[in-house]
């Protein structure tokens, strides 16, 4: 489901994902920030909203869809193959 959020800078597109996200949906959500996706998750309903520049846009989409404020948590999602991620800790690579 596509939610349209209006803000001072124009229209923000946020997707509400109620089943496993498709590659097309992930690509749409990546359009704003490129490498990662701002998301908000409704932990009771088991759904998420993703896209836009701020978690608040995703949160607003979930609230409009019937979620309760207390059930929403924000996160950043980097949809990469984790086997290719290198973690730097000080001078050591993990």
CSV table of N, CA and C in Angstrom, one decimal:
chain,number,residue,atom,x,y,z
A,1,UNK,N,0.8,-1.2,0.0
A,1,UNK,CA,0.0,0.0,0.0
A,1,UNK,C,0.9,1.2,0.0
A,2,UNK,N,0.6,2.2,-0.8
A,2,UNK,CA,1.3,3.4,-0.9
A,2,UNK,C,0.6,4.5,-0.1
A,3,UNK,N,1.4,5.2,0.8
A,3,UNK,CA,0.8,6.3,1.5
A,3,UNK,C,1.5,7.6,1.0
A,4,UNK,N,0.8,8.6,0.8
A,4,UNK,CA,1.3,9.9,0.4
A,4,UNK,C,1.3,10.9,1.6
A,5,UNK,N,2.4,11.3,2.0
A,5,UNK,CA,2.5,12.3,3.1
A,5,UNK,C,2.9,13.6,2.5
A,6,UNK,N,2.2,14.7,2.9
A,6,UNK,CA,2.5,16.0,2.5
A,6,UNK,C,3.2,16.8,3.5
A,7,UNK,N,4.3,17.4,3.1
A,7,UNK,CA,5.1,18.2,4.1
A,7,UNK,C,5.5,19.5,3.3
A,8,UNK,N,6.2,20.4,4.0
A,8,UNK,CA,6.5,21.7,3.4
A,8,UNK,C,7.4,21.6,2.2
A,9,UNK,N,8.1,20.5,2.0
A,9,UNK,CA,9.0,20.3,0.9
A,9,UNK,C,8.3,19.6,-0.3
A,10,UNK,N,7.1,19.2,-0.1
A,10,UNK,CA,6.4,18.5,-1.2
A,10,UNK,C,5.8,17.2,-0.8
A,11,UNK,N,5.7,16.3,-1.7
A,11,UNK,CA,5.1,15.0,-1.4
A,11,UNK,C,6.1,13.9,-1.1
A,12,UNK,N,5.9,13.2,0.0
A,12,UNK,CA,6.8,12.1,0.5
A,12,UNK,C,6.0,10.8,0.2
A,13,UNK,N,6.6,9.9,-0.4
A,13,UNK,CA,6.0,8.6,-0.7
A,13,UNK,C,6.5,7.6,0.3
A,14,UNK,N,5.6,6.9,1.0
A,14,UNK,CA,5.9,5.9,2.0
A,14,UNK,C,5.1,4.7,1.7
A,15,UNK,N,5.8,3.5,1.7
A,15,UNK,CA,5.1,2.3,1.5
A,15,UNK,C,4.8,1.6,2.8
A,16,UNK,N,3.5,1.1,2.9
A,16,UNK,CA,3.2,0.3,4.1
A,16,UNK,C,3.3,-1.2,3.6
A,17,UNK,N,4.1,-2.0,4.3
A,17,UNK,CA,4.4,-3.3,3.9
A,17,UNK,C,3.7,-4.3,4.9
A,18,UNK,N,2.7,-5.1,4.4
A,18,UNK,CA,2.0,-6.0,5.3
A,18,UNK,C,2.4,-7.4,5.1
A,19,UNK,N,3.2,-7.7,4.1
A,19,UNK,CA,3.7,-9.0,3.8
A,19,UNK,C,5.2,-8.8,3.4
A,20,UNK,N,5.9,-9.9,3.1
A,20,UNK,CA,7.3,-9.8,2.8
A,20,UNK,C,7.5,-8.8,1.6
A,21,UNK,N,8.4,-7.9,1.8
A,21,UNK,CA,8.6,-6.9,0.8
A,21,UNK,C,9.2,-7.5,-0.5
A,22,UNK,N,8.7,-7.0,-1.6
A,22,UNK,CA,9.3,-7.4,-2.9
A,22,UNK,C,10.5,-6.6,-3.2
A,23,UNK,N,11.3,-7.0,-4.2
A,23,UNK,CA,12.5,-6.3,-4.6
A,23,UNK,C,12.1,-4.9,-5.1
A,24,UNK,N,11.0,-4.9,-5.9
A,24,UNK,CA,10.5,-3.6,-6.4
A,24,UNK,C,10.2,-2.6,-5.3
A,25,UNK,N,9.5,-3.1,-4.2
A,25,UNK,CA,9.2,-2.2,-3.1
A,25,UNK,C,10.4,-1.7,-2.4
A,26,UNK,N,11.4,-2.6,-2.2
A,26,UNK,CA,12.7,-2.2,-1.6
A,26,UNK,C,13.4,-1.1,-2.4
A,27,UNK,N,13.4,-1.3,-3.7
A,27,UNK,CA,14.0,-0.3,-4.6
A,27,UNK,C,13.2,1.0,-4.5
A,28,UNK,N,11.9,1.0,-4.4
A,28,UNK,CA,11.1,2.2,-4.2
A,28,UNK,C,11.5,2.9,-2.9
A,29,UNK,N,11.6,2.2,-1.9
A,29,UNK,CA,11.9,2.8,-0.6
A,29,UNK,C,13.4,3.3,-0.5
A,30,UNK,N,14.3,2.7,-1.3
A,30,UNK,CA,15.6,3.2,-1.4
A,30,UNK,C,15.8,4.5,-2.2
A,31,UNK,N,14.8,4.9,-2.9
A,31,UNK,CA,15.0,6.0,-3.8
A,31,UNK,C,15.3,7.3,-3.0
A,32,UNK,N,14.8,7.5,-1.8
A,32,UNK,CA,15.0,8.7,-1.1
A,32,UNK,C,16.5,8.8,-0.6
A,33,UNK,N,17.0,7.8,0.1
A,33,UNK,CA,18.3,7.9,0.8
A,33,UNK,C,19.4,7.1,0.2
A,34,UNK,N,19.0,6.2,-0.8
A,34,UNK,CA,20.0,5.5,-1.5
A,34,UNK,C,20.5,4.2,-0.9
A,35,UNK,N,21.2,4.3,0.3
A,35,UNK,CA,21.8,3.1,0.9
A,35,UNK,C,21.0,2.5,2.0
A,36,UNK,N,20.2,3.3,2.6
A,36,UNK,CA,19.4,2.7,3.7
A,36,UNK,C,17.9,3.3,3.6
A,37,UNK,N,17.1,2.7,4.4
A,37,UNK,CA,15.7,3.0,4.4
A,37,UNK,C,15.2,3.4,5.8
A,38,UNK,N,14.6,4.5,6.0
A,38,UNK,CA,13.9,4.9,7.3
A,38,UNK,C,12.6,4.1,7.4
A,39,UNK,N,12.4,3.4,8.5
A,39,UNK,CA,11.2,2.6,8.6
A,39,UNK,C,10.6,2.8,10.0
A,40,UNK,N,9.4,2.5,10.1
A,40,UNK,CA,8.7,2.5,11.4
A,40,UNK,C,7.9,1.2,11.4
A,41,UNK,N,8.0,0.5,12.5
A,41,UNK,CA,7.4,-0.9,12.6
A,41,UNK,C,6.3,-0.9,13.7
A,42,UNK,N,5.1,-1.4,13.3
A,42,UNK,CA,4.0,-1.6,14.3
A,42,UNK,C,4.3,-3.0,14.9
A,43,UNK,N,4.8,-3.1,16.1
A,43,UNK,CA,5.1,-4.4,16.7
A,43,UNK,C,3.9,-5.3,17.0
A,44,UNK,N,2.8,-4.7,17.2
A,44,UNK,CA,1.6,-5.5,17.5
A,44,UNK,C,0.9,-6.0,16.2
A,45,UNK,N,0.9,-5.2,15.1
A,45,UNK,CA,0.2,-5.6,13.9
A,45,UNK,C,1.2,-6.4,13.0
A,46,UNK,N,2.5,-6.3,13.2
A,46,UNK,CA,3.5,-7.0,12.4
A,46,UNK,C,3.6,-6.4,11.0
A,47,UNK,N,3.5,-5.1,10.9
A,47,UNK,CA,3.6,-4.4,9.6
A,47,UNK,C,4.7,-3.3,9.8
A,48,UNK,N,5.1,-2.8,8.6
A,48,UNK,CA,6.0,-1.6,8.7
A,48,UNK,C,5.7,-0.7,7.6
A,49,UNK,N,6.2,0.6,7.8
A,49,UNK,CA,6.1,1.6,6.7
A,49,UNK,C,7.6,2.0,6.5
A,50,UNK,N,7.9,2.2,5.2
A,50,UNK,CA,9.3,2.6,4.9
A,50,UNK,C,9.3,3.6,3.7
A,51,UNK,N,10.4,4.4,3.8
A,51,UNK,CA,10.6,5.4,2.7
A,51,UNK,C,10.6,6.8,3.4
A,52,UNK,N,11.0,7.8,2.6
A,52,UNK,CA,11.0,9.2,3.1
A,52,UNK,C,12.3,9.5,3.8
A,53,UNK,N,12.4,10.7,4.2
A,53,UNK,CA,13.7,11.2,4.8
A,53,UNK,C,13.7,11.0,6.4
A,54,UNK,N,12.5,10.9,7.0
A,54,UNK,CA,12.4,10.8,8.4
A,54,UNK,C,11.5,9.7,8.9
A,55,UNK,N,11.8,9.2,10.1
A,55,UNK,CA,11.0,8.1,10.7
A,55,UNK,C,9.5,8.7,10.9
A,56,UNK,N,9.4,10.0,11.1
A,56,UNK,CA,8.1,10.6,11.4
A,56,UNK,C,7.2,10.4,10.2
A,57,UNK,N,7.7,10.4,9.0
A,57,UNK,CA,6.8,10.2,7.8
A,57,UNK,C,6.2,8.7,7.8
A,58,UNK,N,7.1,7.8,8.2
A,58,UNK,CA,6.6,6.4,8.3
A,58,UNK,C,5.6,6.2,9.4
A,59,UNK,N,5.9,6.8,10.5
A,59,UNK,CA,5.1,6.8,11.7
A,59,UNK,C,3.7,7.4,11.4
A,60,UNK,N,3.7,8.5,10.7
A,60,UNK,CA,2.4,9.1,10.3
A,60,UNK,C,1.6,8.2,9.4
A,61,UNK,N,2.2,7.5,8.5
A,61,UNK,CA,1.5,6.6,7.6
A,61,UNK,C,0.9,5.4,8.4
A,62,UNK,N,1.6,4.9,9.4
A,62,UNK,CA,1.1,3.8,10.2
A,62,UNK,C,-0.1,4.3,11.0
A,63,UNK,N,0.1,5.5,11.6
A,63,UNK,CA,-1.0,6.0,12.4
A,63,UNK,C,-2.3,6.2,11.6
A,64,UNK,N,-2.1,6.7,10.3
A,64,UNK,CA,-3.2,6.9,9.4
A,64,UNK,C,-3.9,5.6,9.0
A,65,UNK,N,-3.1,4.5,9.1
A,65,UNK,CA,-3.5,3.2,8.7
A,65,UNK,C,-4.2,2.4,9.9
A,66,UNK,N,-4.2,3.1,11.1
A,66,UNK,CA,-4.9,2.5,12.2
A,66,UNK,C,-4.0,2.0,13.3
A,67,UNK,N,-2.7,2.2,13.2
A,67,UNK,CA,-1.7,1.8,14.3
A,67,UNK,C,-1.9,2.7,15.5
A,68,UNK,N,-1.5,2.2,16.7
A,68,UNK,CA,-1.5,2.9,17.9
A,68,UNK,C,0.0,3.4,18.1
A,69,UNK,N,0.1,4.7,18.6
A,69,UNK,CA,1.4,5.3,18.8
A,69,UNK,C,2.3,4.4,19.7
A,70,UNK,N,1.8,3.8,20.7
A,70,UNK,CA,2.6,3.0,21.7
A,70,UNK,C,3.2,1.8,21.0
A,71,UNK,N,2.6,1.3,19.9
A,71,UNK,CA,3.1,0.1,19.2
A,71,UNK,C,4.1,0.4,18.1
A,72,UNK,N,4.5,1.6,17.9
A,72,UNK,CA,5.3,2.0,16.7
A,72,UNK,C,6.8,2.2,17.2
A,73,UNK,N,7.7,1.6,16.5
A,73,UNK,CA,9.1,1.8,16.8
A,73,UNK,C,9.8,2.1,15.5
A,74,UNK,N,10.8,3.0,15.5
A,74,UNK,CA,11.5,3.4,14.4
A,74,UNK,C,12.9,2.7,14.2
A,75,UNK,N,13.3,2.6,13.0
A,75,UNK,CA,14.6,2.0,12.8
A,75,UNK,C,15.1,2.4,11.4
A,76,UNK,N,16.4,2.1,11.1
A,76,UNK,CA,17.0,2.2,9.8
A,76,UNK,C,17.3,0.8,9.3
A,77,UNK,N,17.0,0.6,8.0
A,77,UNK,CA,17.2,-0.7,7.4
A,77,UNK,C,18.2,-0.6,6.3
A,78,UNK,N,19.3,-1.3,6.3
A,78,UNK,CA,20.2,-1.4,5.2
A,78,UNK,C,20.0,-2.7,4.5
A,79,UNK,N,19.3,-2.8,3.4
A,79,UNK,CA,19.0,-4.0,2.8
A,79,UNK,C,20.2,-4.6,1.9
A,80,UNK,N,21.3,-4.9,2.5
A,80,UNK,CA,22.4,-5.5,1.9
A,80,UNK,C,22.6,-6.9,2.2
A,81,UNK,N,23.4,-7.6,1.5
A,81,UNK,CA,23.9,-9.0,1.8
A,81,UNK,C,24.8,-8.8,3.0
A,82,UNK,N,24.4,-9.3,4.2
A,82,UNK,CA,25.2,-9.2,5.4
A,82,UNK,C,26.6,-9.8,5.3
A,83,UNK,N,26.8,-10.8,4.4
A,83,UNK,CA,28.1,-11.4,4.3
A,83,UNK,C,29.1,-10.4,3.7
A,84,UNK,N,28.7,-9.3,3.1
A,84,UNK,CA,29.6,-8.4,2.5
A,84,UNK,C,29.8,-7.1,3.3
A,85,UNK,N,29.2,-7.1,4.5
A,85,UNK,CA,29.4,-5.9,5.4
A,85,UNK,C,30.6,-6.1,6.2
A,86,UNK,N,31.4,-5.0,6.3
A,86,UNK,CA,32.6,-5.0,7.1
A,86,UNK,C,32.4,-4.0,8.2
A,87,UNK,N,32.7,-4.4,9.4
A,87,UNK,CA,32.5,-3.6,10.6
A,87,UNK,C,33.8,-3.1,11.1
A,88,UNK,N,34.0,-1.8,11.2
A,88,UNK,CA,35.2,-1.2,11.7
A,88,UNK,C,35.1,-0.8,13.2
A,89,UNK,N,36.0,-1.3,14.0
A,89,UNK,CA,35.9,-1.0,15.4
A,89,UNK,C,37.3,-0.5,15.8
A,90,UNK,N,37.4,0.8,15.9
A,90,UNK,CA,38.7,1.4,16.2
A,90,UNK,C,39.7,1.1,15.0
A,91,UNK,N,40.8,0.5,15.3
A,91,UNK,CA,41.8,0.1,14.2
A,91,UNK,C,41.6,-1.3,13.8
A,92,UNK,N,40.7,-2.0,14.3
A,92,UNK,CA,40.5,-3.4,13.9
A,92,UNK,C,39.3,-3.6,13.0
A,93,UNK,N,39.4,-4.5,12.1
A,93,UNK,CA,38.2,-4.9,11.3
A,93,UNK,C,37.6,-6.2,11.8
A,94,UNK,N,36.3,-6.2,12.1
A,94,UNK,CA,35.7,-7.4,12.6
A,94,UNK,C,35.1,-8.2,11.5
